CSV table of C-alpha atoms and ligand atoms in Angstrom, one decimal:
chain,number,residue,atom,x,y,z
A,1,MET,CA,0.8,24.8,-18.2
A,2,SER,CA,-2.1,22.7,-16.8
A,3,ASN,CA,-2.7,22.7,-13.1
A,4,HIS,CA,-3.7,19.1,-13.1
A,5,VAL,CA,-1.5,16.9,-11.0
A,6,ILE,CA,-1.4,13.2,-12.0
A,7,ILE,CA,-1.5,10.9,-9.1
A,8,PHE,CA,0.7,7.8,-9.7
A,9,ASP,CA,0.2,5.3,-6.9
A,10,THR,CA,3.0,2.9,-6.2
A,11,THR,CA,1.6,1.2,-3.1
A,12,LEU,CA,1.6,-2.1,-4.9
A,13,ARG,CA,5.2,-1.8,-6.0
A,14,ASP,CA,7.3,0.5,-3.8
A,15,GLY,CA,4.9,0.1,-0.9
A,16,GLU,CA,5.1,-3.6,-1.1
A,17,GLN,CA,8.8,-3.3,-0.4
A,18,SER,CA,8.1,-2.3,3.2
A,19,PRO,CA,9.5,-5.1,5.3
A,20,GLY,CA,6.7,-7.5,6.0
A,21,ALA,CA,4.2,-5.7,3.9
A,22,SER,CA,4.1,-8.1,1.0
A,23,MET,CA,0.7,-9.0,-0.4
A,24,ASN,CA,-0.6,-12.0,-2.1
A,25,GLN,CA,-2.4,-11.9,-5.4
A,26,ALA,CA,-6.0,-11.6,-4.0
A,27,GLU,CA,-4.9,-8.8,-1.7
A,28,LYS,CA,-3.2,-7.0,-4.6
A,29,LEU,CA,-6.3,-7.2,-6.8
A,30,ARG,CA,-8.5,-6.0,-4.0
A,31,LEU,CA,-6.3,-3.0,-3.4
A,32,ALA,CA,-6.2,-2.3,-7.1
A,33,TYR,CA,-10.0,-2.1,-7.2
A,34,GLN,CA,-9.9,0.3,-4.2
A,35,LEU,CA,-7.3,2.5,-6.0
A,36,GLU,CA,-9.6,2.6,-9.0
A,37,LYS,CA,-12.4,3.8,-6.8
A,38,LEU,CA,-10.0,6.4,-5.3
A,39,ARG,CA,-9.5,7.5,-8.9
A,40,VAL,CA,-5.7,7.5,-9.0
A,41,ASP,CA,-4.5,8.2,-12.5
A,42,VAL,CA,-1.9,5.5,-12.6
A,43,ILE,CA,-1.5,2.3,-10.6
A,44,GLU,CA,2.1,0.9,-10.6
A,45,ALA,CA,1.1,-2.7,-10.3
A,46,GLY,CA,4.5,-4.3,-9.8
A,47,PHE,CA,7.8,-5.4,-11.3
A,48,PRO,CA,7.0,-8.3,-13.7
A,49,ALA,CA,10.6,-9.4,-14.3
A,50,ALA,CA,11.1,-9.9,-10.6
A,51,SER,CA,9.3,-13.2,-10.3
A,52,LYS,CA,6.5,-15.3,-11.8
A,53,GLY,CA,4.2,-14.2,-8.9
A,54,ASP,CA,4.8,-10.5,-9.6
A,55,PHE,CA,4.2,-11.1,-13.3
A,56,GLU,CA,0.9,-12.8,-12.7
A,57,ALA,CA,-0.3,-10.2,-10.3
A,58,VAL,CA,0.4,-7.3,-12.8
A,59,LYS,CA,-1.3,-9.2,-15.6
A,60,LEU,CA,-4.4,-9.9,-13.5
A,61,ILE,CA,-4.6,-6.2,-12.4
A,62,ALA,CA,-4.1,-5.0,-16.0
A,63,GLU,CA,-7.0,-7.2,-17.2
A,64,LYS,CA,-9.4,-6.3,-14.4
A,65,ILE,CA,-8.9,-2.5,-13.8
A,66,ARG,CA,-10.4,-0.4,-16.6
A,67,ASN,CA,-10.4,3.1,-15.3
A,68,CYS,CA,-6.7,3.7,-14.4
A,69,GLN,CA,-3.5,3.5,-16.4
A,70,ILE,CA,-1.6,0.4,-15.3
A,71,ALA,CA,2.2,0.7,-15.1
A,72,ALA,CA,4.8,-2.1,-14.9
A,73,LEU,CA,8.3,-1.4,-13.8
A,74,ALA,CA,11.3,-2.6,-15.8
A,75,ARG,CA,15.1,-2.1,-15.6
A,76,ALA,CA,16.6,-0.5,-18.6
A,77,ASN,CA,17.2,-3.8,-20.5
A,78,LYS,CA,15.4,-5.6,-23.3
A,79,GLN,CA,14.3,-8.7,-21.2
A,80,ASP,CA,12.7,-6.6,-18.4
A,81,ILE,CA,10.9,-4.3,-20.9
A,82,ASP,CA,9.5,-7.3,-22.9
A,83,ARG,CA,8.4,-9.0,-19.7
A,84,ALA,CA,6.7,-5.8,-18.5
A,85,TRP,CA,4.8,-5.4,-21.7
A,86,GLU,CA,3.7,-9.1,-21.6
A,87,ALA,CA,2.2,-8.3,-18.2
A,88,VAL,CA,0.5,-5.0,-18.9
A,89,LYS,CA,-0.5,-5.3,-22.5
A,90,GLY,CA,-4.1,-6.3,-21.6
A,91,ALA,CA,-4.7,-3.0,-19.7
A,92,ALA,CA,-7.0,-0.4,-21.0
A,93,ASN,CA,-4.1,2.1,-20.9
A,94,PRO,CA,-0.8,0.3,-20.2
A,95,ARG,CA,2.4,2.1,-19.3
A,96,ILE,CA,6.0,0.8,-19.3
A,97,HIS,CA,8.1,2.4,-16.6
A,98,THR,CA,11.8,1.9,-17.1
A,99,PHE,CA,14.7,3.3,-15.1
A,100,ILE,CA,18.4,3.5,-14.7
A,101,ALA,CA,20.6,5.2,-12.1
A,102,THR,CA,22.1,8.5,-13.0
A,103,SER,CA,24.1,9.8,-10.1
A,104,ASP,CA,27.9,9.5,-10.2
A,105,ILE,CA,27.9,7.6,-7.0
A,106,HIS,CA,25.7,4.9,-8.5
A,107,LEU,CA,27.5,4.9,-11.9
A,108,LYS,CA,30.8,4.4,-10.2
A,109,HIS,CA,29.9,1.9,-7.4
A,110,LYS,CA,26.9,0.1,-8.7
A,111,LEU,CA,26.5,0.2,-12.5
A,112,LYS,CA,30.3,0.6,-13.2
A,113,MET,CA,29.2,2.4,-16.4
A,114,THR,CA,30.3,5.7,-17.9
A,115,ARG,CA,27.8,8.5,-18.4
A,116,GLU,CA,27.8,7.8,-22.1
A,117,GLU,CA,26.9,4.2,-21.6
A,118,VAL,CA,24.1,5.1,-19.2
A,119,VAL,CA,22.6,7.6,-21.8
A,120,GLN,CA,22.9,4.9,-24.4
A,121,ALA,CA,21.2,2.2,-22.2
A,122,ALA,CA,18.4,4.7,-21.3
A,123,VAL,CA,17.7,5.6,-24.9
A,124,GLU,CA,17.7,2.0,-26.0
A,125,ALA,CA,15.3,1.1,-23.2
A,126,VAL,CA,12.9,3.9,-24.1
A,127,ARG,CA,13.0,3.0,-27.8
A,128,ARG,CA,12.3,-0.6,-27.0
A,129,ALA,CA,9.4,0.3,-24.8
A,130,ARG,CA,8.1,2.7,-27.5
A,131,THR,CA,7.8,-0.2,-29.9
A,132,TYR,CA,5.0,-1.4,-27.7
A,133,THR,CA,3.3,1.8,-26.4
A,134,GLU,CA,3.5,5.6,-26.5
A,135,ASN,CA,2.9,5.6,-22.7
A,136,VAL,CA,6.5,5.3,-21.6
A,137,GLU,CA,7.9,6.6,-18.4
A,138,PHE,CA,11.6,7.0,-17.7
A,139,SER,CA,13.1,7.3,-14.2
A,140,THR,CA,16.5,8.5,-13.2
A,141,GLU,CA,17.3,6.5,-10.1
A,142,ASP,CA,19.0,8.6,-7.4
A,143,GLY,CA,18.0,11.6,-9.6
A,144,SER,CA,18.2,14.2,-6.8
A,145,ARG,CA,21.9,13.4,-6.4
A,146,THR,CA,22.6,13.6,-10.1
A,147,ASP,CA,24.7,16.3,-11.6
A,148,ILE,CA,22.2,18.8,-13.1
A,149,GLU,CA,24.0,19.1,-16.4
A,150,PHE,CA,24.1,15.3,-16.9
A,151,MET,CA,20.4,15.2,-15.8
A,152,CYS,CA,19.4,17.6,-18.5
A,153,ARG,CA,21.4,15.7,-21.1
A,154,ILE,CA,19.9,12.3,-20.3
A,155,LEU,CA,16.4,13.8,-20.1
A,156,GLU,CA,16.8,15.5,-23.5
A,157,ALA,CA,18.0,12.1,-25.0
A,158,VAL,CA,15.1,10.1,-23.5
A,159,ILE,CA,12.5,12.6,-24.6
A,160,LYS,CA,13.9,12.5,-28.1
A,161,ALA,CA,13.6,8.7,-27.9
A,162,GLY,CA,9.9,9.1,-27.0
A,163,ALA,CA,9.5,9.1,-23.2
A,164,ALA,CA,6.2,10.7,-22.3
A,165,THR,CA,6.9,11.1,-18.6
A,166,VAL,CA,10.2,11.7,-17.0
A,167,ASN,CA,10.6,11.0,-13.3
A,168,ILE,CA,13.2,12.5,-10.9
A,169,PRO,CA,13.3,10.4,-7.8
A,170,ASP,CA,14.8,11.4,-4.5
A,171,THR,CA,15.6,7.7,-4.0
A,172,VAL,CA,17.5,7.9,-0.7
A,173,GLY,CA,15.3,10.7,0.8
A,174,TYR,CA,18.2,13.1,1.0
A,175,ALA,CA,16.9,16.3,-0.7
A,176,MET,CA,15.7,19.5,1.0
A,177,PRO,CA,12.4,21.0,-0.2
A,178,GLN,CA,13.9,24.2,-1.5
A,179,GLU,CA,16.9,22.5,-3.1
A,180,TYR,CA,14.7,19.8,-4.7
A,181,GLY,CA,12.3,22.5,-6.0
A,182,MET,CA,15.1,24.4,-7.6
A,183,PHE,CA,16.4,21.2,-9.1
A,184,ILE,CA,13.0,20.6,-10.8
A,185,LYS,CA,13.0,24.2,-11.9
A,186,SER,CA,16.4,23.9,-13.5
A,187,ILE,CA,15.1,20.8,-15.4
A,188,MET,CA,12.0,22.7,-16.5
A,189,GLU,CA,14.3,25.5,-17.8
A,190,GLY,CA,17.2,23.5,-19.1
A,191,VAL,CA,15.8,20.6,-21.0
A,192,PRO,CA,14.6,21.1,-24.6
A,193,HIS,CA,11.0,20.0,-25.2
A,194,ILE,CA,10.4,19.4,-21.5
A,195,ASP,CA,7.0,21.1,-22.0
A,196,LYS,CA,6.0,18.3,-24.3
A,197,VAL,CA,6.3,15.7,-21.5
A,198,ILE,CA,5.1,15.3,-17.9
A,199,VAL,CA,7.7,15.8,-15.2
A,200,SER,CA,7.3,13.5,-12.2
A,201,VAL,CA,8.5,13.5,-8.6
A,202,HIS,CA,9.1,10.4,-6.4
A,203,CYS,CA,10.3,11.2,-2.9
A,204,HIS,CA,11.3,9.0,0.0
A,205,ASP,CA,10.8,10.0,3.6
A,206,ASP,CA,14.2,9.2,5.3
A,207,LEU,CA,14.3,12.8,6.6
A,208,GLY,CA,10.6,13.2,7.0
A,209,LEU,CA,10.5,15.4,3.9
A,210,ALA,CA,8.9,13.3,1.2
A,211,VAL,CA,5.6,15.2,1.1
A,212,ALA,CA,7.4,18.6,1.4
A,213,ASN,CA,9.7,17.7,-1.4
A,214,THR,CA,6.8,16.4,-3.5
A,215,LEU,CA,5.0,19.7,-3.1
A,216,ALA,CA,8.2,21.7,-3.8
A,217,GLY,CA,8.5,19.7,-7.1
A,218,ILE,CA,4.9,20.3,-8.1
A,219,HIS,CA,5.3,24.0,-7.2
A,220,ASN,CA,8.2,24.2,-9.7
A,221,GLY,CA,6.6,22.4,-12.6
A,222,ALA,CA,6.2,18.7,-11.9
A,223,ARG,CA,2.8,17.4,-12.8
A,224,GLN,CA,2.9,13.9,-11.6
A,225,ALA,CA,3.4,12.8,-8.0
A,226,GLU,CA,4.4,9.2,-7.2
A,227,VAL,CA,3.0,8.3,-3.8
A,228,THR,CA,1.7,5.4,-1.6
A,229,ILE,CA,-1.3,5.0,0.7
A,230,ASN,CA,-0.3,5.6,4.3
A,231,GLY,CA,3.2,6.5,3.0
A,232,ILE,CA,4.3,2.9,3.2
A,233,GLY,CA,7.5,1.9,1.3
A,234,GLU,CA,11.0,0.9,1.8
A,235,ARG,CA,12.8,2.2,4.9
A,236,ALA,CA,11.0,5.3,6.1
A,237,GLY,CA,8.5,5.0,3.2
A,238,ASN,CA,7.3,7.2,0.3
A,239,ALA,CA,5.4,10.4,0.1
A,240,SER,CA,1.9,9.7,1.4
A,241,LEU,CA,-0.9,10.0,-1.2
A,242,GLU,CA,-3.4,11.3,1.4
A,243,GLU,CA,-1.1,14.1,2.6
A,244,VAL,CA,-0.1,15.3,-0.9
A,245,VAL,CA,-3.7,15.2,-2.1
A,246,MET,CA,-5.2,16.9,0.9
A,247,ALA,CA,-2.4,19.6,1.0
A,248,LEU,CA,-3.2,20.5,-2.6
A,249,ARG,CA,-6.9,20.5,-1.9
A,250,THR,CA,-6.9,22.3,1.4
A,251,ARG,CA,-4.5,25.0,0.2
A,252,GLN,CA,-6.0,26.0,-3.2
A,253,ASP,CA,-5.4,29.6,-2.1
A,254,TRP,CA,-1.7,28.8,-2.2
A,255,ALA,CA,-1.8,27.3,-5.6
A,256,ASP,CA,-4.7,26.2,-7.7
A,257,PHE,CA,-3.8,22.5,-8.3
A,258,THR,CA,-6.3,19.8,-9.1
A,259,THR,CA,-6.3,16.1,-8.9
A,260,ARG,CA,-8.7,13.4,-10.0
A,261,ILE,CA,-8.9,11.8,-6.6
A,262,ASP,CA,-12.2,11.1,-4.9
A,263,VAL,CA,-11.1,12.2,-1.5
A,264,GLU,CA,-13.9,10.5,0.3
A,265,GLN,CA,-12.2,7.2,-0.6
A,266,ILE,CA,-9.0,8.2,1.2
A,267,TYR,CA,-10.0,6.8,4.6
A,268,PRO,CA,-11.4,3.5,3.2
A,269,SER,CA,-8.2,3.1,1.2
A,270,SER,CA,-6.0,3.8,4.2
A,271,ARG,CA,-7.9,1.2,6.3
A,272,LEU,CA,-7.7,-1.4,3.5
A,273,VAL,CA,-3.9,-1.0,3.1
A,274,SER,CA,-3.4,-1.2,6.9
A,275,MET,CA,-5.6,-4.3,7.1
A,276,ILE,CA,-4.0,-6.1,4.2
A,277,THR,CA,-0.4,-5.3,5.1
A,278,GLY,CA,-0.8,-5.4,8.8
A,279,MET,CA,1.0,-2.1,9.1
A,280,VAL,CA,-0.8,0.0,11.6
A,281,VAL,CA,-1.2,3.7,11.0
A,282,GLN,CA,0.4,5.7,13.8
A,283,PRO,CA,-2.4,7.6,15.8
A,284,ASN,CA,-0.8,11.0,15.1
A,285,LYS,CA,-0.3,10.5,11.4
A,286,ALA,CA,-1.6,13.4,9.3
A,287,ILE,CA,-5.0,13.0,7.6
A,288,VAL,CA,-5.6,9.3,8.4
A,289,GLY,CA,-4.3,8.8,11.9
A,290,ALA,CA,-6.8,8.1,14.6
A,291,ASN,CA,-6.1,11.4,16.3
A,292,ALA,CA,-6.0,13.5,13.2
A,293,PHE,CA,-9.5,14.7,13.7
A,294,ALA,CA,-9.9,14.2,17.4
A,295,HIS,CA,-10.1,17.5,19.2
A,296,GLU,CA,-9.7,16.2,22.7
A,297,ALA,CA,-8.1,19.2,24.5
A,298,GLY,CA,-10.9,21.1,26.3
A,299,ILE,CA,-9.9,24.5,24.8
A,300,HIS,CA,-10.0,23.1,21.3
A,301,GLN,CA,-13.3,21.4,21.7
A,302,ASP,CA,-14.7,24.7,22.9
A,303,GLY,CA,-13.3,26.4,19.8
A,304,VAL,CA,-14.6,23.8,17.4
A,305,LEU,CA,-18.0,24.0,18.9
A,306,LYS,CA,-18.1,27.8,18.6
A,307,HIS,CA,-17.1,27.7,15.0
A,308,GLN,CA,-15.8,24.8,13.1
A,309,THR,CA,-13.1,26.6,11.2
A,310,THR,CA,-11.4,27.8,14.4
A,311,TYR,CA,-9.2,24.7,14.6
A,312,GLU,CA,-10.4,22.4,11.8
A,313,ILE,CA,-8.8,23.0,8.4
A,314,MET,CA,-10.5,19.9,7.0
A,315,ARG,CA,-13.6,18.0,8.0
A,316,PRO,CA,-13.4,14.3,8.8
A,317,THR,CA,-16.2,13.6,6.3
A,318,ASP,CA,-14.0,15.1,3.5
A,319,ILE,CA,-11.8,11.9,3.6
A,320,GLY,CA,-14.7,9.6,4.1
A,321,LEU,CA,-14.6,9.2,7.8
A,322,LYS,CA,-18.2,8.6,8.6
A,323,SER,CA,-19.9,8.3,11.9
A,324,ASN,CA,-21.3,4.8,11.7
A,325,ALA,CA,-24.9,5.6,11.0
A,326,MET,CA,-25.7,2.1,9.7
A,327,VAL,CA,-25.4,-0.5,12.3
A,328,LEU,CA,-26.1,-4.2,11.8
A,329,GLY,CA,-26.9,-6.7,14.6
A,330,LYS,CA,-28.0,-10.1,15.5
A,331,HIS,CA,-31.3,-9.8,13.7
A,332,SER,CA,-29.9,-8.4,10.4
A,333,GLY,CA,-30.5,-10.8,7.6
A,334,ARG,CA,-28.4,-11.9,4.7
A,335,HIS,CA,-29.8,-9.3,2.5
A,336,ALA,CA,-28.9,-6.4,4.8
A,337,LEU,CA,-25.3,-7.8,5.1
A,338,LYS,CA,-25.1,-8.1,1.4
A,339,ALA,CA,-26.2,-4.5,0.9
A,340,ARG,CA,-23.8,-3.2,3.5
A,341,ILE,CA,-20.9,-5.1,1.9
A,342,GLU,CA,-21.7,-3.7,-1.5
A,343,ASN,CA,-21.9,-0.3,0.0
A,344,LEU,CA,-18.4,-0.7,1.4
A,345,GLY,CA,-17.3,-1.4,-2.1
A,346,TYR,CA,-16.8,-5.2,-2.1
A,347,GLU,CA,-18.1,-7.5,-4.7
A,348,LEU,CA,-18.5,-11.0,-3.3
A,349,SER,CA,-19.7,-14.2,-4.9
A,350,GLU,CA,-22.7,-16.0,-3.4
A,351,GLU,CA,-20.4,-18.6,-2.0
A,352,GLN,CA,-18.2,-16.0,-0.3
A,353,LEU,CA,-21.3,-14.3,1.0
A,354,ASN,CA,-22.4,-17.5,2.5
A,355,TYR,CA,-19.2,-17.9,4.4
A,356,LEU,CA,-19.3,-14.4,5.6
A,357,PHE,CA,-22.9,-14.6,6.7
A,358,THR,CA,-22.0,-17.5,9.0
A,359,ASP,CA,-19.1,-15.5,10.5
A,360,PHE,CA,-21.3,-12.5,10.8
A,361,LYS,CA,-23.9,-14.4,12.8
A,362,GLU,CA,-21.3,-15.8,15.1
A,363,LEU,CA,-19.9,-12.4,15.7
A,364,ALA,CA,-23.3,-10.9,16.3
A,365,ASP,CA,-23.9,-13.4,19.0
A,366,LYS,CA,-20.9,-12.0,20.9
A,367,LYS,CA,-21.1,-8.3,19.9
A,368,LYS,CA,-24.2,-6.2,19.9
A,369,GLU,CA,-23.5,-3.7,17.1
A,370,ILE,CA,-21.7,-4.7,14.0
A,371,LEU,CA,-20.0,-1.7,12.5
A,372,ASP,CA,-18.3,-1.3,9.1
A,373,GLU,CA,-14.9,-1.9,10.6
A,374,ASP,CA,-16.1,-5.2,11.9
A,375,ILE,CA,-17.4,-6.3,8.5
A,376,GLU,CA,-14.2,-5.3,6.8
A,377,ALA,CA,-12.3,-7.3,9.3
A,378,LEU,CA,-14.4,-10.3,8.6
A,379,ILE,CA,-13.8,-9.8,4.8
A,380,ALA,CA,-10.1,-9.5,5.4
A,381,GLU,CA,-10.0,-12.7,7.4
A,382,ARG,CA,-12.4,-14.8,5.4
A,383,ILE,CA,-12.1,-13.7,1.8
A,384,LEU,CA,-8.7,-12.0,1.2
A,385,ARG,CA,-6.8,-14.8,2.8
A,386,ILE,CA,-7.6,-18.0,1.0
A,387,PRO,CA,-5.8,-20.3,0.3
A,388,ASP,CA,-4.3,-20.6,3.8
A,389,ARG,CA,-1.9,-23.3,4.8
A,390,TYR,CA,-2.9,-23.2,8.5
A,391,LYS,CA,-6.3,-22.6,9.9
A,392,LEU,CA,-7.5,-22.3,13.5
A,393,LEU,CA,-10.2,-24.9,14.3
A,394,TYR,CA,-10.4,-24.8,18.1
A,395,LEU,CA,-8.9,-23.0,21.0
A,396,ASN,CA,-9.3,-23.5,24.8
A,397,VAL,CA,-7.2,-21.6,27.3
A,398,ILE,CA,-7.1,-21.8,31.0
A,399,SER,CA,-5.5,-19.0,33.0
A,400,GLY,CA,-5.9,-16.9,36.1
A,401,THR,CA,-4.3,-16.1,39.4
A,402,VAL,CA,-3.8,-19.7,40.4
A,403,ALA,CA,-3.8,-21.8,37.2
A,404,VAL,CA,-0.7,-22.5,35.1
A,405,PRO,CA,-1.7,-20.9,31.8
A,406,THR,CA,-2.5,-23.8,29.5
A,407,ALA,CA,-3.7,-23.8,25.9
A,408,THR,CA,-5.3,-26.6,23.9
A,409,VAL,CA,-5.3,-26.0,20.2
A,410,GLN,CA,-6.7,-27.7,17.1
A,411,ILE,CA,-5.5,-26.5,13.7
A,412,GLU,CA,-5.7,-27.6,10.2
A,413,ALA,CA,-2.2,-27.7,8.6
A,414,ASP,CA,-1.9,-28.5,4.8
A,415,GLY,CA,-5.3,-30.2,5.0
A,416,GLN,CA,-4.5,-32.3,8.1
A,417,GLN,CA,-6.1,-31.9,11.5
A,418,LEU,CA,-3.6,-31.4,14.3
A,419,GLN,CA,-4.1,-31.1,18.0
A,420,GLY,CA,-1.8,-30.1,20.8
A,421,ALA,CA,-1.5,-28.6,24.3
A,422,GLY,CA,1.1,-26.5,26.0
A,423,PHE,CA,2.0,-24.1,28.8
A,424,GLY,CA,3.3,-20.6,28.9
A,425,VAL,CA,3.9,-17.6,31.2
A,426,GLY,CA,0.5,-16.3,30.2
A,427,PRO,CA,-2.5,-17.4,28.1
A,428,ILE,CA,-1.2,-15.9,24.9
A,429,ASP,CA,2.3,-17.2,25.4
A,430,ALA,CA,0.8,-20.7,26.0
A,431,THR,CA,-1.2,-20.4,22.8
A,432,PHE,CA,1.7,-19.3,20.7
A,433,ASN,CA,4.0,-22.0,22.2
A,434,THR,CA,1.5,-24.7,21.4
A,435,ILE,CA,1.0,-23.6,17.8
A,436,LYS,CA,4.7,-23.3,17.3
A,437,ASN,CA,5.3,-26.8,18.4
A,438,MET,CA,2.5,-28.2,16.4
A,439,VAL,CA,3.6,-26.7,13.1
A,440,GLY,CA,7.3,-27.0,13.9
A,441,THR,CA,8.2,-23.5,13.0
A,442,ARG,CA,11.3,-21.5,14.1
A,443,ALA,CA,9.5,-18.2,13.5
A,444,GLU,CA,10.2,-15.7,16.3
A,445,LEU,CA,7.7,-13.3,17.6
A,446,VAL,CA,9.3,-9.8,17.4
A,447,ARG,CA,6.3,-7.6,18.0
A,448,PHE,CA,2.9,-7.9,19.4
A,449,SER,CA,0.2,-5.3,19.7
A,450,VAL,CA,-3.5,-5.2,20.6
A,451,SER,CA,-6.1,-2.5,20.0
A,452,ALA,CA,-9.8,-2.1,19.7
A,453,ILE,CA,-11.1,-1.7,16.1
A,454,THR,CA,-14.1,0.3,17.1
A,455,GLY,CA,-15.3,2.1,20.2
A,456,GLY,CA,-17.4,0.5,22.8
A,457,MET,CA,-16.9,-2.0,25.6
A,458,ASP,CA,-17.7,-5.0,23.4
A,459,ALA,CA,-15.3,-3.9,20.6
A,460,GLN,CA,-13.4,-6.5,18.8
A,461,GLY,CA,-9.7,-6.8,19.7
A,462,GLU,CA,-7.4,-6.4,16.7
A,463,VAL,CA,-4.0,-8.1,17.3
A,464,MET,CA,-1.0,-7.5,15.1
A,465,VAL,CA,2.1,-9.7,15.3
A,466,ARG,CA,5.4,-9.5,13.6
A,467,LEU,CA,7.2,-12.7,12.9
A,468,GLN,CA,10.7,-13.3,11.7
A,469,GLU,CA,12.5,-16.4,10.4
A,470,ASN,CA,15.7,-16.6,8.4
A,471,GLY,CA,15.6,-12.9,7.4
A,472,PHE,CA,11.9,-13.1,6.2
A,473,VAL,CA,9.5,-10.9,8.0
A,474,ALA,CA,5.7,-11.3,8.1
A,475,LEU,CA,3.0,-9.3,9.8
A,476,GLY,CA,-0.1,-11.2,11.0
A,477,ARG,CA,-3.5,-9.8,11.9
A,478,GLY,CA,-6.4,-11.3,13.8
A,479,THR,CA,-9.7,-9.9,15.1
A,480,ASP,CA,-12.1,-11.3,17.6
A,481,PRO,CA,-14.1,-10.1,20.5
A,482,ASP,CA,-11.8,-12.4,22.6
A,483,ILE,CA,-8.3,-11.1,22.5
A,484,ILE,CA,-6.7,-14.5,23.1
A,485,THR,CA,-8.5,-15.9,20.1
A,486,ALA,CA,-7.6,-12.8,18.1
A,487,SER,CA,-4.0,-13.4,19.1
A,488,ALA,CA,-4.1,-17.0,17.9
A,489,LYS,CA,-5.7,-15.9,14.6
A,490,ALA,CA,-3.0,-13.2,14.2
A,491,PHE,CA,-0.2,-15.7,14.9
A,492,ILE,CA,-1.6,-18.2,12.4
A,493,ASN,CA,-2.1,-15.5,9.8
A,494,GLY,CA,1.6,-14.4,10.4
A,495,LEU,CA,2.7,-18.0,9.8
A,496,ASN,CA,0.6,-18.3,6.6
A,497,ARG,CA,2.1,-15.1,5.3
A,498,LEU,CA,5.6,-16.1,6.3
A,499,SER,CA,5.2,-19.4,4.4
A,500,TYR,CA,3.8,-17.5,1.4
A,501,PHE,CA,6.6,-15.0,1.3
A,502,LYS,CA,9.3,-17.7,1.6
A,503,GLU,CA,7.9,-19.2,-1.6
A,504,ASN,CA,7.3,-15.8,-3.2
A,505,PRO,CA,10.1,-13.4,-2.1
A,506,VAL,CA,9.7,-9.8,-3.1
A,507,THR,CA,12.6,-8.4,-5.2
A,508,THR,CA,13.6,-5.0,-4.0
A,509,VAL,CA,14.3,-2.2,-6.4
A,510,GLU,CA,15.9,1.0,-5.3
A,511,LEU,CA,13.9,3.7,-7.0
B,601,ZN,ZN1,10.9,4.6,-4.3
C-alpha cells in the first residue's frame, strides 16, 4: 500500500459552514488559488445544489484552478448529482462527492428509510455520478456511528457501482482515536476490493479529537484526509490541515507518510483564511497560533539558544513564517509594491494595483514600515471586498476626559452619500451608533476585539466585530493605524457581509 496521503481540503464547503464564516465569490476564488499553491490534492469547492451562488462559485473555481482536483458535493439523488456535474465539469480533474447517512439513528429519525433503501439510493447515486466521471467519492454520513456490518455491506455495494473513494466521516465528533482506528481497520479487512479504492477520513472536533482520529484512521489504512485550514467548520470545526500535515511530516520516524503539500504555504494560507472569514486563530493554536513558535519562558529561550532541537520540534520557517526581511516604506514606488504583491502570491490587474498604490501611500504616511501583513490587509480590504453596499468616506470623532464622545460620519450606501452625527459612551460606541442610525440596521454587535497585526508601536490595529441580525451572523474586519477608524471599517465590513449573507444564505450539510 502506498504511503501517500491525499489531502482533501474542505475549507470552502465544510469550513464555510462555520457560523459567520461565509465567503463571497471573489473571496472563495482567492482562497482556491491559495489552496492550489499549498498543493492540496482535492479542493471541495462547494455544494452546487444548495443555491445559485454556490453553483456559480464552484463553476468558477473549476474553470480557474488547473492543478488540483475540484470536488462538488451532492446528496444521493439525481438532481443534486446532475447539478454538481454541471458545476464541476469544466475542471481539469472534476470529482463528484455524493453522500447519504448510514447510522441507524439517522435512518430512523432523519431519512426514515430502511437499510435496503439506503443501499439502493447510494448505489444509484454512484452509478449516476459514474455516467459523468470515474472520479466519484461516496461518503457515509455519521459513518463512525454506523453498525460495522452494515458499513461493510454498503461500501461493498458502492465500490461495485464504481466509487473510487469511500469516506467514513465522524460527523458528530464522537469517536475515540483507538476506536475509530479499529473501525477503519475492520473496513480495510472486511470489505471486498477495498484495496482498489481510497479510504478517506473526515473528522469533527467536538471532543477535540479530530486530528487524533484522522491520524488513527491513516495509521489503519486510510489514505485521504478531509481537513480545513485553521480547523474551521461547523460547531467545533474539522480536523485542521496544518496539524495533520505537520504531524505526518514531523513524525516520519513514527510512520513514513508523505503528502503533496508545500508546507511553506501553510502560514500564508492560515492568514488568508483568517483574514477572509474574520475568524481569528487562537494564540495557542498548534502550528499557526501566534504563540506556537514563541519561546518566551527564560528557561526555554536558554535551551533554544544552546541547541535548536532542545525544545523546537519544527522551525517557524518550515511553515512559511518569515521574519520580515523585505520592508516597504514611504519612498517605495509602484514597481516595488507590485513586486512585493506578486511575491505574496497575488495577481492584480493594473486598475487594482492603482487603487492599492493610493492606499499604500496613505498608509505609508502614517506608518514607517509597511510589512507583508499590512499589504495583505490592504488587499483584503480593497480587492477582495468589492462590490460593497456601504463604504466609509469620512470619520471625525471627538472624545476625551471632558468631551461627550461624538462621531460625525459620512458613508456611501447603495451609491448615495449619507452624513450623520451621534453620541455614545465612548468614541467607538458613538461611531457605531451613528452608522447604525444612518443605514437603519437592527444588527447587534455581539463581539468586538482589537489587536495589532504586526509588532511595533506604529502597528496597524486590526478590529474584528461579530454582528447578528435575525439569526444571521457576520464577522467584519477592519485595519487602520487608528483603531477608531479600524473599528468603523470593521463595522461597515460586517454590515456588508450581513447584507450579502442575507441574500445568499449558506445551506448547511451535516457531513
Ligand atoms: Zn464535516
